[in-house]
Amino acid sequence: MRGTRMVIGKPYRPGSSTPTVERTIDYDHWVELKSMGFNTVRVVWVDPFVKRDPKWTPKPGAWWEVDEMLPYLDSAVKNATESGMNIIINYHNVGEYIHTKGFGMMAEFWQKVAPRYKDNALVYFELNNEQTWNSADYFNTAFKSTMRGVYQQVRTAAPKRHIIMFSFNSMGQPMKAIADDYAWVDWGVTSVGFHFYGWQTQSEESELANLNELTNSEYTTICTEWGYNLTEDFMKPYYGYQVNAQALEQLKQSWIDWRDWSEMDLAETRDLLIPDAKSKGYWWADATVSSSSRNLKSAIPK
């Protein structure tokens, strides 16, 4: 999988200053993405974060509830299906467990979303996003119990759909040890998601060691975020590469890039990613490139 993100959220609705939601209903945009070599779109629903963010919470009606968002998600799934693109549906909050010691709208979201697309082979479910940045939380009994309940809810409602778990905030997490502790997960139809980010307190070597430990194990893995802005303190030029997609190609990982929620154009993709990939020999749409990523779909029973 190689893909890019698409945002759904009320602050980005049609008619707003940054109407990213319009892309979900614009079939031509999906065709454009496919023409750029992508075969996957990660659709992120950001209203759960907006709902608890102090920037928005004093403003009643600043976010959509699940039912208000669903028509746009339906359009995204329809366009993905008609264009032959994989679509990863992501419940997108950041550090939700840290702030609430719970999972907010996640259970309601999946209760309504999982059965809705249970028979569409192009749909993947990314259960959550960076629920915590504290490694200890992942081993906490209450955390695991709540996560197990949501996972089993989705697995029961859509037994054939592939689930992506964890979406770790960085490679500083002991990812394999955490996955090992979730023995109740059906790893035959579930992958470990991670973000190709680091921590200031850890070295590149230790972060890549965590990733290698995970990817050299029995788990299927996918990078659901890497970013372009290497000035951010959590982004690093791994292996010294200007664009982290090059490192992910070298590591034979499926990947989805990350751009700001409100970013509407594809300038970074056109002006940085694709030229860099073509000039340095890791252009994934070139059949002569040998470092193709692991095929996530090969692990999924049809």
PDB file of C-alpha atoms in Angstrom, residues 23-259:
ATOM      1  CA  ARG A  23     -12.510  15.778  -1.535  1.00  0.00           C
ATOM      2  CA  THR A  24     -14.562  12.854  -0.236  1.00  0.00           C
ATOM      3  CA  ILE A  25     -17.329  13.608  -2.724  1.00  0.00           C
ATOM      4  CA  ASP A  26     -15.055  14.600  -5.624  1.00  0.00           C
ATOM      5  CA  TYR A  27     -14.569  11.456  -7.706  1.00  0.00           C
ATOM      6  CA  ASP A  28     -12.064  13.195  -9.988  1.00  0.00           C
ATOM      7  CA  HIS A  29      -9.809  13.816  -6.993  1.00  0.00           C
ATOM      8  CA  TRP A  30      -9.684  10.083  -6.291  1.00  0.00           C
ATOM      9  CA  VAL A  31      -8.769   9.417  -9.897  1.00  0.00           C
ATOM     10  CA  GLU A  32      -6.065  12.091  -9.624  1.00  0.00           C
ATOM     11  CA  LEU A  33      -4.600  10.388  -6.554  1.00  0.00           C
ATOM     12  CA  LYS A  34      -4.548   7.070  -8.375  1.00  0.00           C
ATOM     13  CA  SER A  35      -2.760   8.682 -11.316  1.00  0.00           C
ATOM     14  CA  MET A  36      -0.021   9.791  -8.890  1.00  0.00           C
ATOM     15  CA  GLY A  37       0.750   6.174  -8.042  1.00  0.00           C
ATOM     16  CA  PHE A  38      -1.302   5.872  -4.868  1.00  0.00           C
ATOM     17  CA  ASN A  39      -3.515   2.834  -4.315  1.00  0.00           C
ATOM     18  CA  THR A  40      -4.810   3.791  -0.859  1.00  0.00           C
ATOM     19  CA  VAL A  41      -6.483   6.724   0.886  1.00  0.00           C
ATOM     20  CA  ARG A  42      -6.557   7.019   4.666  1.00  0.00           C
ATOM     21  CA  VAL A  43      -9.747   8.869   5.599  1.00  0.00           C
ATOM     22  CA  VAL A  44      -9.365  10.411   9.056  1.00  0.00           C
ATOM     23  CA  TRP A  45     -12.367  11.584  11.065  1.00  0.00           C
ATOM     24  CA  VAL A  46     -11.014  14.394  13.246  1.00  0.00           C
ATOM     25  CA  ASP A  47     -14.142  15.586  15.088  1.00  0.00           C
ATOM     26  CA  PRO A  48     -13.358  13.436  18.176  1.00  0.00           C
ATOM     27  CA  PHE A  49     -10.205  15.529  18.627  1.00  0.00           C
ATOM     28  CA  VAL A  50     -12.002  18.789  17.820  1.00  0.00           C
ATOM     29  CA  LYS A  51     -14.651  17.953  20.423  1.00  0.00           C
ATOM     30  CA  ARG A  52     -12.161  17.902  23.292  1.00  0.00           C
ATOM     31  CA  ASP A  53      -9.666  20.478  22.009  1.00  0.00           C
ATOM     32  CA  PRO A  54      -9.909  23.747  24.014  1.00  0.00           C
ATOM     33  CA  LYS A  55      -9.672  25.632  20.717  1.00  0.00           C
ATOM     34  CA  TRP A  56     -13.079  24.279  19.746  1.00  0.00           C
ATOM     35  CA  THR A  57     -14.964  23.117  22.844  1.00  0.00           C
ATOM     36  CA  PRO A  58     -16.291  26.587  23.818  1.00  0.00           C
ATOM     37  CA  LYS A  59     -18.000  26.699  20.413  1.00  0.00           C
ATOM     38  CA  PRO A  60     -21.220  24.640  20.471  1.00  0.00           C
ATOM     39  CA  GLY A  61     -21.755  22.802  17.226  1.00  0.00           C
ATOM     40  CA  ALA A  62     -18.122  23.104  16.145  1.00  0.00           C
ATOM     41  CA  TRP A  63     -17.943  19.372  15.483  1.00  0.00           C
ATOM     42  CA  TRP A  64     -20.061  16.663  13.892  1.00  0.00           C
ATOM     43  CA  GLU A  65     -21.461  13.714  15.765  1.00  0.00           C
ATOM     44  CA  VAL A  66     -21.138  10.324  14.071  1.00  0.00           C
ATOM     45  CA  ASP A  67     -24.456  10.399  12.201  1.00  0.00           C
ATOM     46  CA  GLU A  68     -23.697  13.828  10.737  1.00  0.00           C
ATOM     47  CA  MET A  69     -20.375  12.621   9.369  1.00  0.00           C
ATOM     48  CA  LEU A  70     -21.600   9.345   7.827  1.00  0.00           C
ATOM     49  CA  PRO A  71     -22.865  10.742   4.478  1.00  0.00           C
ATOM     50  CA  TYR A  72     -19.360  12.011   3.700  1.00  0.00           C
ATOM     51  CA  LEU A  73     -17.815   8.707   4.689  1.00  0.00           C
ATOM     52  CA  ASP A  74     -20.328   6.940   2.439  1.00  0.00           C
ATOM     53  CA  SER A  75     -19.176   9.158  -0.438  1.00  0.00           C
ATOM     54  CA  ALA A  76     -15.540   8.371   0.287  1.00  0.00           C
ATOM     55  CA  VAL A  77     -16.176   4.622   0.297  1.00  0.00           C
ATOM     56  CA  LYS A  78     -18.195   4.905  -2.914  1.00  0.00           C
ATOM     57  CA  ASN A  79     -15.440   6.844  -4.681  1.00  0.00           C
ATOM     58  CA  ALA A  80     -12.766   4.472  -3.405  1.00  0.00           C
ATOM     59  CA  THR A  81     -14.749   1.494  -4.672  1.00  0.00           C
ATOM     60  CA  GLU A  82     -15.476   3.006  -8.084  1.00  0.00           C
ATOM     61  CA  SER A  83     -11.870   4.111  -8.592  1.00  0.00           C
ATOM     62  CA  GLY A  84     -10.453   0.809  -7.326  1.00  0.00           C
ATOM     63  CA  MET A  85      -8.623   2.366  -4.378  1.00  0.00           C
ATOM     64  CA  ASN A  86      -8.137   0.863  -0.933  1.00  0.00           C
ATOM     65  CA  ILE A  87      -9.646   3.019   1.809  1.00  0.00           C
ATOM     66  CA  ILE A  88      -8.480   3.001   5.427  1.00  0.00           C
ATOM     67  CA  ILE A  89     -11.142   4.424   7.744  1.00  0.00           C
ATOM     68  CA  ASN A  90      -9.443   5.977  10.752  1.00  0.00           C
ATOM     69  CA  TYR A  91     -11.046   7.086  14.024  1.00  0.00           C
ATOM     70  CA  HIS A  92      -8.718  10.022  14.595  1.00  0.00           C
ATOM     71  CA  ASN A  93      -8.050  11.386  18.034  1.00  0.00           C
ATOM     72  CA  VAL A  94      -4.682  12.229  19.558  1.00  0.00           C
ATOM     73  CA  GLY A  95      -3.798  11.211  23.102  1.00  0.00           C
ATOM     74  CA  GLU A  96      -7.445  10.534  23.944  1.00  0.00           C
ATOM     75  CA  TYR A  97      -6.692   8.047  26.702  1.00  0.00           C
ATOM     76  CA  ILE A  98      -4.222  10.440  28.319  1.00  0.00           C
ATOM     77  CA  HIS A  99      -6.880  13.115  28.610  1.00  0.00           C
ATOM     78  CA  THR A 100      -9.999  11.074  29.367  1.00  0.00           C
ATOM     79  CA  LYS A 101      -8.843   7.641  30.593  1.00  0.00           C
ATOM     80  CA  GLY A 102     -11.453   6.331  28.187  1.00  0.00           C
ATOM     81  CA  PHE A 103     -12.234   6.110  24.506  1.00  0.00           C
ATOM     82  CA  GLY A 104     -14.782   8.848  23.891  1.00  0.00           C
ATOM     83  CA  MET A 105     -16.808   8.378  20.737  1.00  0.00           C
ATOM     84  CA  MET A 106     -14.765   5.440  19.499  1.00  0.00           C
ATOM     85  CA  ALA A 107     -17.223   2.697  20.478  1.00  0.00           C
ATOM     86  CA  GLU A 108     -20.188   4.577  18.979  1.00  0.00           C
ATOM     87  CA  PHE A 109     -18.231   5.291  15.822  1.00  0.00           C
ATOM     88  CA  TRP A 110     -17.357   1.665  15.198  1.00  0.00           C
ATOM     89  CA  GLN A 111     -20.804   0.434  16.229  1.00  0.00           C
ATOM     90  CA  LYS A 112     -22.188   2.420  13.284  1.00  0.00           C
ATOM     91  CA  VAL A 113     -19.297   2.192  10.823  1.00  0.00           C
ATOM     92  CA  ALA A 114     -18.167  -1.437  11.038  1.00  0.00           C
ATOM     93  CA  PRO A 115     -21.412  -3.092   9.880  1.00  0.00           C
ATOM     94  CA  ARG A 116     -21.930  -0.382   7.261  1.00  0.00           C
ATOM     95  CA  TYR A 117     -18.946  -1.508   5.172  1.00  0.00           C
ATOM     96  CA  LYS A 118     -18.530  -5.068   6.383  1.00  0.00           C
ATOM     97  CA  ASP A 119     -18.712  -6.594   2.895  1.00  0.00           C
ATOM     98  CA  ASN A 120     -16.472  -4.169   1.000  1.00  0.00           C
ATOM     99  CA  ALA A 121     -13.093  -5.795   0.355  1.00  0.00           C
ATOM    100  CA  LEU A 122     -11.405  -2.444  -0.297  1.00  0.00           C
ATOM    101  CA  VAL A 123     -12.198  -1.131   3.209  1.00  0.00           C
ATOM    102  CA  TYR A 124      -9.776  -1.357   6.142  1.00  0.00           C
ATOM    103  CA  PHE A 125     -10.537  -0.273   9.705  1.00  0.00           C
ATOM    104  CA  GLU A 126      -7.887   1.670  11.647  1.00  0.00           C
ATOM    105  CA  LEU A 127      -9.305   1.313  15.134  1.00  0.00           C
ATOM    106  CA  ASN A 128      -7.811   4.447  16.666  1.00  0.00           C
ATOM    107  CA  ASN A 129      -4.975   6.962  16.435  1.00  0.00           C
ATOM    108  CA  GLU A 130      -2.235   7.589  18.997  1.00  0.00           C
ATOM    109  CA  GLN A 131      -4.585   6.854  21.903  1.00  0.00           C
ATOM    110  CA  THR A 132      -1.714   7.353  24.327  1.00  0.00           C
ATOM    111  CA  TRP A 133       1.927   8.351  24.225  1.00  0.00           C
ATOM    112  CA  ASN A 134       2.655   6.526  27.495  1.00  0.00           C
ATOM    113  CA  SER A 135       3.955   3.001  26.954  1.00  0.00           C
ATOM    114  CA  ALA A 136       2.685   1.869  30.362  1.00  0.00           C
ATOM    115  CA  ASP A 137      -0.909   2.589  29.363  1.00  0.00           C
ATOM    116  CA  TYR A 138      -0.820  -0.111  26.697  1.00  0.00           C
ATOM    117  CA  PHE A 139      -0.096  -2.690  29.410  1.00  0.00           C
ATOM    118  CA  ASN A 140      -2.730  -1.298  31.791  1.00  0.00           C
ATOM    119  CA  THR A 141      -5.602  -3.717  32.492  1.00  0.00           C
ATOM    120  CA  ALA A 142      -8.327  -1.079  32.145  1.00  0.00           C
ATOM    121  CA  PHE A 143      -6.870   0.198  28.864  1.00  0.00           C
ATOM    122  CA  LYS A 144      -6.607  -3.305  27.409  1.00  0.00           C
ATOM    123  CA  SER A 145     -10.084  -4.262  28.562  1.00  0.00           C
ATOM    124  CA  THR A 146     -11.695  -1.251  26.903  1.00  0.00           C
ATOM    125  CA  MET A 147      -9.678  -1.753  23.737  1.00  0.00           C
ATOM    126  CA  ARG A 148     -10.601  -5.419  23.661  1.00  0.00           C
ATOM    127  CA  GLY A 149     -14.272  -4.547  23.873  1.00  0.00           C
ATOM    128  CA  VAL A 150     -14.076  -2.227  20.862  1.00  0.00           C
ATOM    129  CA  TYR A 151     -11.915  -4.635  18.894  1.00  0.00           C
ATOM    130  CA  GLN A 152     -14.299  -7.533  19.450  1.00  0.00           C
ATOM    131  CA  GLN A 153     -17.269  -5.304  18.639  1.00  0.00           C
ATOM    132  CA  VAL A 154     -15.714  -4.506  15.242  1.00  0.00           C
ATOM    133  CA  ARG A 155     -14.522  -8.038  14.625  1.00  0.00           C
ATOM    134  CA  THR A 156     -18.025  -9.415  15.310  1.00  0.00           C
ATOM    135  CA  ALA A 157     -19.772  -6.811  13.143  1.00  0.00           C
ATOM    136  CA  ALA A 158     -17.325  -7.150  10.236  1.00  0.00           C
ATOM    137  CA  PRO A 159     -15.469 -10.463  10.533  1.00  0.00           C
ATOM    138  CA  LYS A 160     -13.869 -10.236   7.072  1.00  0.00           C
ATOM    139  CA  ARG A 161     -12.506  -6.717   7.347  1.00  0.00           C
ATOM    140  CA  HIS A 162      -8.876  -6.098   8.194  1.00  0.00           C
ATOM    141  CA  ILE A 163      -8.215  -4.084  11.364  1.00  0.00           C
ATOM    142  CA  ILE A 164      -5.187  -1.892  12.057  1.00  0.00           C
ATOM    143  CA  MET A 165      -4.329  -1.667  15.757  1.00  0.00           C
ATOM    144  CA  PHE A 166      -2.462   0.868  17.911  1.00  0.00           C
ATOM    145  CA  SER A 167      -1.226   3.421  15.332  1.00  0.00           C
ATOM    146  CA  PHE A 168       1.661   4.120  17.699  1.00  0.00           C
ATOM    147  CA  ASN A 169       2.673   7.769  17.992  1.00  0.00           C
ATOM    148  CA  SER A 170       6.347   6.973  17.475  1.00  0.00           C
ATOM    149  CA  MET A 171       8.879   4.227  17.058  1.00  0.00           C
ATOM    150  CA  GLY A 172      10.038   4.984  20.575  1.00  0.00           C
ATOM    151  CA  GLN A 173       7.302   2.653  21.849  1.00  0.00           C
ATOM    152  CA  PRO A 174       8.213  -0.999  22.612  1.00  0.00           C
ATOM    153  CA  MET A 175       5.880  -2.018  19.821  1.00  0.00           C
ATOM    154  CA  LYS A 176       6.539  -5.750  19.671  1.00  0.00           C
ATOM    155  CA  ALA A 177       6.274  -6.167  23.456  1.00  0.00           C
ATOM    156  CA  ILE A 178       2.940  -4.363  23.406  1.00  0.00           C
ATOM    157  CA  ALA A 179       1.583  -6.430  20.515  1.00  0.00           C
ATOM    158  CA  ASP A 180       2.735  -9.609  22.272  1.00  0.00           C
ATOM    159  CA  ASP A 181       0.617  -8.606  25.263  1.00  0.00           C
ATOM    160  CA  TYR A 182      -2.579  -8.530  23.171  1.00  0.00           C
ATOM    161  CA  ALA A 183      -2.910 -12.277  22.706  1.00  0.00           C
ATOM    162  CA  TRP A 184      -6.680 -12.019  22.147  1.00  0.00           C
ATOM    163  CA  VAL A 185      -6.171 -10.219  18.813  1.00  0.00           C
ATOM    164  CA  ASP A 186      -6.680 -12.303  15.677  1.00  0.00           C
ATOM    165  CA  TRP A 187      -3.425 -11.332  14.010  1.00  0.00           C
ATOM    166  CA  GLY A 188      -4.387 -13.191  10.834  1.00  0.00           C
ATOM    167  CA  VAL A 189      -6.765 -10.333   9.992  1.00  0.00           C
ATOM    168  CA  THR A 190      -5.143  -7.561  12.029  1.00  0.00           C
ATOM    169  CA  SER A 191      -2.012  -5.468  11.510  1.00  0.00           C
ATOM    170  CA  VAL A 192       0.119  -3.314  13.780  1.00  0.00           C
ATOM    171  CA  GLY A 193      -0.020   0.337  12.744  1.00  0.00           C
ATOM    172  CA  PHE A 194       2.804   2.709  13.578  1.00  0.00           C
ATOM    173  CA  HIS A 195       3.839   6.259  12.764  1.00  0.00           C
ATOM    174  CA  PHE A 196       7.294   6.897  11.373  1.00  0.00           C
ATOM    175  CA  TYR A 197       8.056   9.469  14.051  1.00  0.00           C
ATOM    176  CA  GLY A 198      10.538   9.649  16.886  1.00  0.00           C
ATOM    177  CA  TRP A 199      11.048  11.087  20.345  1.00  0.00           C
ATOM    178  CA  GLN A 200      13.584  13.751  21.276  1.00  0.00           C
ATOM    179  CA  THR A 201      14.706  11.574  24.178  1.00  0.00           C
ATOM    180  CA  GLN A 202      15.560   8.574  22.018  1.00  0.00           C
ATOM    181  CA  SER A 203      18.103   7.994  19.304  1.00  0.00           C
ATOM    182  CA  GLU A 204      17.382   7.113  15.709  1.00  0.00           C
ATOM    183  CA  GLU A 205      19.181   3.821  16.284  1.00  0.00           C
ATOM    184  CA  SER A 206      16.971   2.802  19.200  1.00  0.00           C
ATOM    185  CA  GLU A 207      13.794   3.775  17.354  1.00  0.00           C
ATOM    186  CA  LEU A 208      14.748   1.802  14.269  1.00  0.00           C
ATOM    187  CA  ALA A 209      15.688  -1.117  16.527  1.00  0.00           C
ATOM    188  CA  ASN A 210      12.135  -1.079  17.935  1.00  0.00           C
ATOM    189  CA  LEU A 211      10.735  -1.073  14.416  1.00  0.00           C
ATOM    190  CA  ASN A 212      13.008  -3.855  13.231  1.00  0.00           C
ATOM    191  CA  GLU A 213      12.074  -5.983  16.236  1.00  0.00           C
ATOM    192  CA  LEU A 214       8.434  -5.573  15.277  1.00  0.00           C
ATOM    193  CA  THR A 215       8.772  -6.085  11.536  1.00  0.00           C
ATOM    194  CA  ASN A 216      11.057  -9.110  11.924  1.00  0.00           C
ATOM    195  CA  SER A 217       8.336 -10.830  13.966  1.00  0.00           C
ATOM    196  CA  GLU A 218       5.156 -12.566  12.836  1.00  0.00           C
ATOM    197  CA  TYR A 219       3.097  -9.366  12.744  1.00  0.00           C
ATOM    198  CA  THR A 220       1.906  -7.677   9.570  1.00  0.00           C
ATOM    199  CA  THR A 221       2.725  -3.984   9.826  1.00  0.00           C
ATOM    200  CA  ILE A 222       1.825  -0.701   8.159  1.00  0.00           C
ATOM    201  CA  CYS A 223       3.016   2.881   8.603  1.00  0.00           C
ATOM    202  CA  THR A 224      -0.149   4.982   8.735  1.00  0.00           C
ATOM    203  CA  GLU A 225       1.701   8.312   9.036  1.00  0.00           C
ATOM    204  CA  TRP A 226       4.968   9.862   7.970  1.00  0.00           C
ATOM    205  CA  GLY A 227       5.400  13.596   7.471  1.00  0.00           C
ATOM    206  CA  TYR A 228       7.272  15.998   5.218  1.00  0.00           C
ATOM    207  CA  ASN A 229       8.188  18.733   7.710  1.00  0.00           C
ATOM    208  CA  LEU A 230      11.475  17.604   9.207  1.00  0.00           C
ATOM    209  CA  THR A 231      11.670  20.744  11.360  1.00  0.00           C
ATOM    210  CA  GLU A 232       9.070  19.204  13.694  1.00  0.00           C
ATOM    211  CA  ASP A 233      10.762  17.790  16.804  1.00  0.00           C
ATOM    212  CA  PHE A 234       9.138  14.369  16.327  1.00  0.00           C
ATOM    213  CA  MET A 235      10.176  13.986  12.686  1.00  0.00           C
ATOM    214  CA  LYS A 236      13.662  12.892  11.744  1.00  0.00           C
ATOM    215  CA  PRO A 237      15.471  12.309   8.446  1.00  0.00           C
ATOM    216  CA  TYR A 238      15.917   8.583   9.060  1.00  0.00           C
ATOM    217  CA  TYR A 239      19.053   7.256   7.336  1.00  0.00           C
ATOM    218  CA  GLY A 240      19.653  10.877   6.394  1.00  0.00           C
ATOM    219  CA  TYR A 241      16.975  10.788   3.704  1.00  0.00           C
ATOM    220  CA  GLN A 242      15.205  14.005   2.739  1.00  0.00           C
ATOM    221  CA  VAL A 243      11.882  12.162   2.386  1.00  0.00           C
ATOM    222  CA  ASN A 244      10.969   9.382   4.807  1.00  0.00           C
ATOM    223  CA  ALA A 245       9.119   7.446   2.115  1.00  0.00           C
ATOM    224  CA  GLN A 246      12.564   6.426   0.886  1.00  0.00           C
ATOM    225  CA  ALA A 247      13.352   4.842   4.248  1.00  0.00           C
ATOM    226  CA  LEU A 248       9.988   3.070   4.309  1.00  0.00           C
ATOM    227  CA  GLU A 249      10.569   1.701   0.810  1.00  0.00           C
ATOM    228  CA  GLN A 250      13.961   0.453   1.934  1.00  0.00           C
ATOM    229  CA  LEU A 251      12.313  -1.192   4.942  1.00  0.00           C
ATOM    230  CA  LYS A 252       9.655  -2.726   2.634  1.00  0.00           C
ATOM    231  CA  GLN A 253       6.761  -1.139   4.499  1.00  0.00           C
ATOM    232  CA  SER A 254       3.344  -0.104   3.284  1.00  0.00           C
ATOM    233  CA  TRP A 255       2.860   3.592   4.059  1.00  0.00           C
ATOM    234  CA  ILE A 256       0.466   6.540   4.145  1.00  0.00           C
ATOM    235  CA  ASP A 257       1.837  10.081   4.154  1.00  0.00           C
ATOM    236  CA  TRP A 258       0.612  12.832   6.486  1.00  0.00           C
ATOM    237  CA  ARG A 259      -0.168  16.447   5.682  1.00  0.00           C
TER     238      ARG A 259
END
